[in-house]
């Protein structure tokens, strides 16, 4: 046991027992961040803030929500929205944060792609991030079902049905997931458990892992400069704070992030109070009705691009059913970003604007994702179906074929 | 400056995505309809003409494709549409001929007692209804005390002359609609007599509606006053009482206009008609309207109440036909029930945003003080 002497204050008392100074050094004061970063690097902290908002407002909502098909709709729309003091505020904060968190995740992801932050040495950061994205998707989907509105019900019907496409076990799997032959009370109850218990625990664990994965390769920077963090940190600690290329996480990095969070919150509460409708489908304010199919069924905006890849393949090819092709493409779309560090084989770690071909690839990908997103909502008829088809093809080609070819060309160019 | 450039790029792509997913996709999925028009003659004729134009286009298309069955179907549909237009034109032309100024309320009462009394009550004048539940017709026939409060004279006249057409349920019930028409064709009387009778009965309804409104207002006033009797006088109390009075008046209009079929559960209102009777009559149970302001929005409700067929072709819900003032109040009531925290949300929202504006200023100052040692 360590030598315990009479403490000269609470912090000292804690320091002798928990080494809080050492802990704060590791977590904050001597956790080094490159100085040359822009506001896009603040997205991580904004995501942490949004997750905290979701967690806290979620706890408040669980106090009044009833996971029962007969009570769920009214417990949300009447009890929480109208009877509980400020229930509407928690609900809107939860709903808007659930939507905005995906916008920020996408910006975070695309930032990583643009600056090559997934490349050699940083693969685990990228993979843990993608894992977070996938679990967040499951979390969002299970949460979307809880108010038991029309779109909740039909989206659940459509999405759970997808598992039926898996060979051999599909049909049994669908029944296993739903807990019944159709989406019904057992489905709601188990999705409630997933949404408020299991998935949040998994998310918190992966967030911790995601943070940890940054420690050894360190955060990338705006010019993808390779820094000797130990050397720069020494410089900083020796007093050359202006000359050092790194800053401590606290207060250097966080003081900047705090500005972005405060500004972001103005926008966030504008949405919460005046523009919450964008995050809540009006159709979901009709109670679920198994006998009445809505005219259009579509997922929330952040799933539209992969939904469009799913339904983009609308005709059979050589005996293979359209549904199966779509499902395979959808499956690929879910996992393909995990493989990014290996699809982009070039050793060059540089921002996209210093890699001409990759630069073009990046913007084509972004536009294609937006096209997929918009057409994922439009009814898949006539010309829309064809736009969706070609955009899906372009998406798959960009990642599976074009990106590896570009990086091979880059490698050859570098050798010359 | 570089950061600002990056920020603008992020904003531009976010805005583009938002525009595509929200306004653009919605404009494609929910085609635009002309806004509610309380001149029902104008509304009905332009709507019927629109359908004729649509059917003409379909016929031209079918002729281009040279498909015999399609041409035949399109021709039939066009004939139906033209017939419907002609019916509407005839109906509103007859309404135009009625001189409402010549109506005599006492003769109207006699007419009511001879013709309308079989189905409709008029509590305001002590005339009890013969039907106290919905088992006979699927819905309780309305008490007409409030009729002239809800509807304008021309709509009432059209409703009497040809109920199925004025209510836009002729596609479902045709001539077999539960309310029989009263016009020279059905009664065998001359047009002058029919018009005079209609003018008389509407004059009577107007007189009753004035009384009805007065009585309802007095009842509401008394109820609100009783509720607040023990509260100390203050500006806050006056404001609250005024708010509740307005709400109660709007609620009364909602009950009179929609309450025979629809519930408003979140305000504790349940329709007196039996659900099964309504289902038998209309084909499905009319939805509860508590959340309609959120699921349909004000604009949709406004257009839908004005002309149900425009937004939901084929629906069995009759056009409500409310006059402009009443409709605004009914929709205001629907909003107050479905979005009861709107005021609180909007005022609190501003304060929260101001809080973060101030916080941002301090955050920027703090960041500057830290980074002055780093740059």
PDB file of C-alpha atoms in Angstrom, chain A residues 158 185 240:
ATOM      1  CA  UNK A 158     -40.313  -3.741 -43.647  1.00  0.00           C
ATOM      2  CA  UNK A 185     -46.467  -6.465 -28.666  1.00  0.00           C
ATOM      3  CA  UNK A 240       7.627  26.622 -25.744  1.00  0.00           C
TER       4      UNK A 240
END
